[in-house]
Amino acid sequence: MYRIIQECAEDHAEVEALYDTCFAPGREALSSYRLRDGVPPVAGLCRVARDDLDIVAGAVRFWPVRVAQAEALLLGPIAVHPTRQGEGLGALLMEEGLQAAVQARWSRVLLVGDAPYYARFGFARLDAVRMPPPTNPARVLGWGSWDGLAGAVTRWGG
Ligand SMILES: CC(C)(COP(=O)(O)OP(=O)(O)OC[C@H]1O[C@@H](n2cnc3c(N)ncnc32)[C@H](O)[C@@H]1OP(=O)(O)O)[C@@H](O)C(=O)NCCC(=O)NCCS
């Protein structure tokens, strides 16, 4: 059984360790991280999954970004510990995170990821939206209300 809780400051180091385990070394060199530099995540939306022994098994974070003049959420990183993958925890974190985003009145979310996984949550390719290069355009996916929105994704407040 897992508890999905809002991430708080005390969870930070454990979540970072999980991400280090789940992603290739140098993950912070990815261009999507340039959108996060100096910008705090949307604390109320970030979620951590802990097991019965209180060990972190998965986590998802959200950052605010801009697309043209519009506000959007950048979902990620999302990760589930390799020993816990395939149990539905990734889906649980996606659903909880998206539900929290809707409750907080965010109307659109984007991410960079594999369409075959994220399509099940309602994400589809955003042809008119550009992430900082060298992001593969086929991996830029959106959820929510994107009609008529086009342009580059830029840093919140930058
Ligand atoms: C992606 C991730 C979060 C999914 O978490 P999870 O708990 O394993 O996911 P779920 O249990 O909800 O779903 C598992 C299903 O998704 C599929 N799946 C997982 N990753 C996938 C991918 N990248 N592309 C397509 N399908 C994928 C599995 O094959 C499985 O399919 P099945 O239901 O037909 O058996 C997890 O695999 C992970 O942490 N991966 C490493 C980090 C990563 O790549 N994060 C995403 C960055 S965009």
Coordinates of C-alpha atoms and ligand atoms in Angstrom, one line a residue:
M1 CA 0.0 0.0 0.0
Y2 CA 1.1 3.5 -0.7
R3 CA 0.3 6.9 0.8
I4 CA 0.3 9.8 -1.7
I5 CA 1.2 13.0 0.1
Q6 CA 2.0 16.5 -0.8
E7 CA 5.8 16.9 -1.0
C8 CA 7.2 19.1 1.8
A9 CA 10.7 20.4 2.5
E10 CA 11.6 17.3 4.6
D11 CA 10.9 15.1 1.5
H12 CA 13.3 17.0 -0.8
A13 CA 16.5 15.0 -0.3
E14 CA 14.7 11.6 -0.7
V15 CA 12.9 12.7 -3.8
E16 CA 16.2 14.0 -5.3
A17 CA 17.8 10.6 -4.5
L18 CA 14.9 8.8 -6.2
Y19 CA 15.3 10.9 -9.3
D20 CA 19.1 10.2 -9.3
T21 CA 18.2 6.5 -9.2
C22 CA 15.6 6.7 -12.0
F23 CA 17.3 9.0 -14.5
A24 CA 20.6 9.0 -16.3
P25 CA 23.5 10.9 -14.7
G26 CA 23.4 14.6 -15.7
R27 CA 19.6 14.8 -15.8
E28 CA 19.9 18.4 -14.7
A29 CA 21.7 19.3 -17.9
L30 CA 18.5 18.6 -19.9
S31 CA 17.1 21.7 -21.5
S32 CA 13.8 21.3 -19.6
Y33 CA 15.7 22.0 -16.4
R34 CA 16.6 25.5 -17.8
L35 CA 12.9 26.3 -17.3
R36 CA 13.2 25.3 -13.7
D37 CA 16.3 27.3 -12.8
G38 CA 15.6 29.7 -10.0
V39 CA 11.9 29.0 -10.1
P40 CA 10.3 27.1 -7.2
P41 CA 8.0 24.2 -8.0
V42 CA 4.3 24.6 -7.4
A43 CA 4.5 23.2 -3.9
G44 CA 0.8 22.4 -3.5
L45 CA 0.8 20.1 -6.5
C46 CA 4.0 18.1 -6.0
R47 CA 3.3 14.6 -4.7
V48 CA 5.4 11.8 -3.0
A49 CA 4.4 8.1 -2.7
R50 CA 5.6 6.4 0.5
D51 CA 5.2 2.7 1.3
D52 CA 4.2 1.0 4.5
L53 CA 7.8 1.5 5.8
D54 CA 7.7 5.1 4.9
I55 CA 10.2 4.6 2.0
V56 CA 9.8 6.9 -1.0
A57 CA 8.6 4.8 -3.9
G58 CA 7.6 7.5 -6.4
A59 CA 7.3 11.3 -6.9
V60 CA 6.0 13.9 -9.3
R61 CA 6.7 17.6 -9.4
F62 CA 5.2 20.5 -11.3
W63 CA 6.7 23.9 -12.4
P64 CA 5.0 27.0 -13.7
V65 CA 6.0 28.1 -17.2
R66 CA 4.7 30.4 -19.9
V67 CA 3.7 29.6 -23.4
A68 CA 3.4 32.9 -25.3
Q69 CA 1.6 35.0 -22.6
A70 CA -0.3 32.1 -21.2
E71 CA 0.3 30.2 -18.0
A72 CA 1.0 26.5 -18.0
L73 CA 2.3 23.7 -15.8
L74 CA 5.3 21.7 -16.7
L75 CA 4.8 18.2 -15.3
G76 CA 8.0 16.4 -14.2
P77 CA 10.1 14.9 -13.2
I78 CA 7.9 11.9 -12.5
A79 CA 9.6 8.7 -11.4
V80 CA 8.8 5.4 -9.7
H81 CA 11.6 3.4 -8.1
P82 CA 12.7 0.6 -10.4
T83 CA 11.6 -2.1 -7.9
R84 CA 8.1 -0.6 -7.8
Q85 CA 7.4 0.0 -11.5
G86 CA 4.5 -1.6 -13.2
E87 CA 2.3 -1.6 -10.2
G88 CA 0.2 1.4 -11.3
L89 CA 2.0 3.9 -9.0
G90 CA 3.0 6.1 -11.9
A91 CA -0.6 6.3 -13.0
L92 CA -1.7 7.1 -9.4
L93 CA 0.8 9.9 -9.2
M94 CA -0.3 11.3 -12.6
E95 CA -4.0 11.2 -11.6
E96 CA -3.4 12.7 -8.2
G97 CA -1.2 15.4 -9.6
L98 CA -3.6 16.3 -12.4
Q99 CA -6.5 16.4 -10.1
A100 CA -4.7 18.7 -7.8
A101 CA -3.8 20.9 -10.8
V102 CA -7.4 21.2 -11.8
Q103 CA -8.5 22.0 -8.2
A104 CA -5.9 24.7 -8.1
R105 CA -7.4 26.1 -11.4
W106 CA -4.6 25.3 -13.8
S107 CA -6.1 24.7 -17.2
R108 CA -3.2 23.3 -19.1
V109 CA -0.2 21.0 -18.5
L110 CA 2.7 20.0 -20.7
L111 CA 5.5 17.5 -20.3
V112 CA 8.3 16.0 -22.3
G113 CA 7.9 12.2 -22.5
D114 CA 6.8 9.1 -24.4
A115 CA 3.4 9.6 -26.0
P116 CA 2.6 5.8 -25.7
Y117 CA 2.7 6.1 -21.9
Y118 CA 1.1 9.6 -21.4
A119 CA -1.7 9.2 -24.0
R120 CA -3.6 7.1 -21.4
F121 CA -3.9 10.2 -19.2
G122 CA -5.2 12.4 -22.0
F123 CA -1.9 13.9 -23.2
A124 CA -1.4 14.5 -26.9
R125 CA 1.4 16.0 -29.1
L126 CA 1.6 19.8 -29.1
D127 CA 2.7 20.6 -32.6
A128 CA 2.6 24.4 -32.1
V129 CA 4.5 24.5 -28.8
R130 CA 8.3 24.5 -28.7
M131 CA 10.4 23.4 -25.7
P132 CA 13.9 24.8 -25.5
P133 CA 16.2 22.9 -27.9
P134 CA 17.3 20.2 -28.3
T135 CA 14.0 18.7 -27.3
N136 CA 12.4 16.2 -29.7
P137 CA 9.1 17.9 -30.8
A138 CA 7.4 14.5 -30.9
R139 CA 7.9 14.3 -27.1
V140 CA 6.2 17.6 -26.3
L141 CA 2.8 16.6 -25.0
G142 CA -0.1 18.6 -23.6
W143 CA -3.2 18.1 -21.5
G144 CA -6.1 20.5 -21.0
S145 CA -6.9 23.5 -23.0
W146 CA -4.3 24.3 -25.6
D147 CA -6.5 25.4 -28.6
G148 CA -5.0 28.4 -30.3
L149 CA -1.8 28.5 -28.1
A150 CA 1.5 28.5 -30.0
G151 CA 5.0 29.5 -29.4
A152 CA 8.0 28.8 -27.2
V153 CA 7.8 27.6 -23.6
T154 CA 9.7 30.1 -21.5
R155 CA 10.7 30.5 -17.8
W156 CA 8.1 31.7 -15.4
G157 CA 9.0 35.3 -14.5
G158 CA 11.9 35.3 -17.0
Ligands
LIG1 C1 7.5 6.2 -16.4 C2 7.2 5.7 -15.0 C3 7.0 6.9 -14.0 C4 5.9 4.9 -15.0 O1 5.7 4.4 -13.7 P1 5.0 3.0 -13.3 O2 4.6 3.0 -11.9 O3 5.9 1.9 -13.8 O4 3.8 3.1 -14.3 P2 2.4 2.3 -14.2 O5 2.6 1.1 -13.3 O6 1.3 3.2 -14.0 O7 2.2 1.8 -15.7 C5 3.0 0.8 -16.2 C6 2.6 0.6 -17.7 O8 3.2 1.7 -18.4 C7 4.1 1.2 -19.4 N1 5.2 2.2 -19.6 C8 6.0 2.6 -18.6 N2 6.9 3.5 -19.1 C9 6.6 3.6 -20.5 C10 7.1 4.3 -21.5 N3 8.2 5.1 -21.4 N4 6.5 4.2 -22.8 C11 5.5 3.4 -22.9 N5 4.9 2.7 -21.9 C12 5.5 2.8 -20.7 C13 4.5 -0.1 -18.9 O9 5.0 -0.9 -19.9 C14 3.3 -0.7 -18.3 O10 2.4 -1.1 -19.3 P3 1.2 -2.2 -19.0 O11 0.3 -1.5 -18.1 O12 0.7 -2.4 -20.4 O13 1.9 -3.3 -18.4 C15 8.4 4.8 -14.5 O14 8.6 3.8 -15.4 C16 9.7 5.5 -14.3 O15 10.0 6.1 -13.2 N6 10.6 5.5 -15.3 C17 11.9 6.0 -15.2 C18 11.9 7.5 -15.1 C19 11.2 8.1 -16.3 O16 11.4 7.7 -17.5 N7 10.2 9.0 -16.0 C20 9.5 9.7 -17.1 C21 10.2 10.8 -17.7 S1 9.3 11.5 -19.0

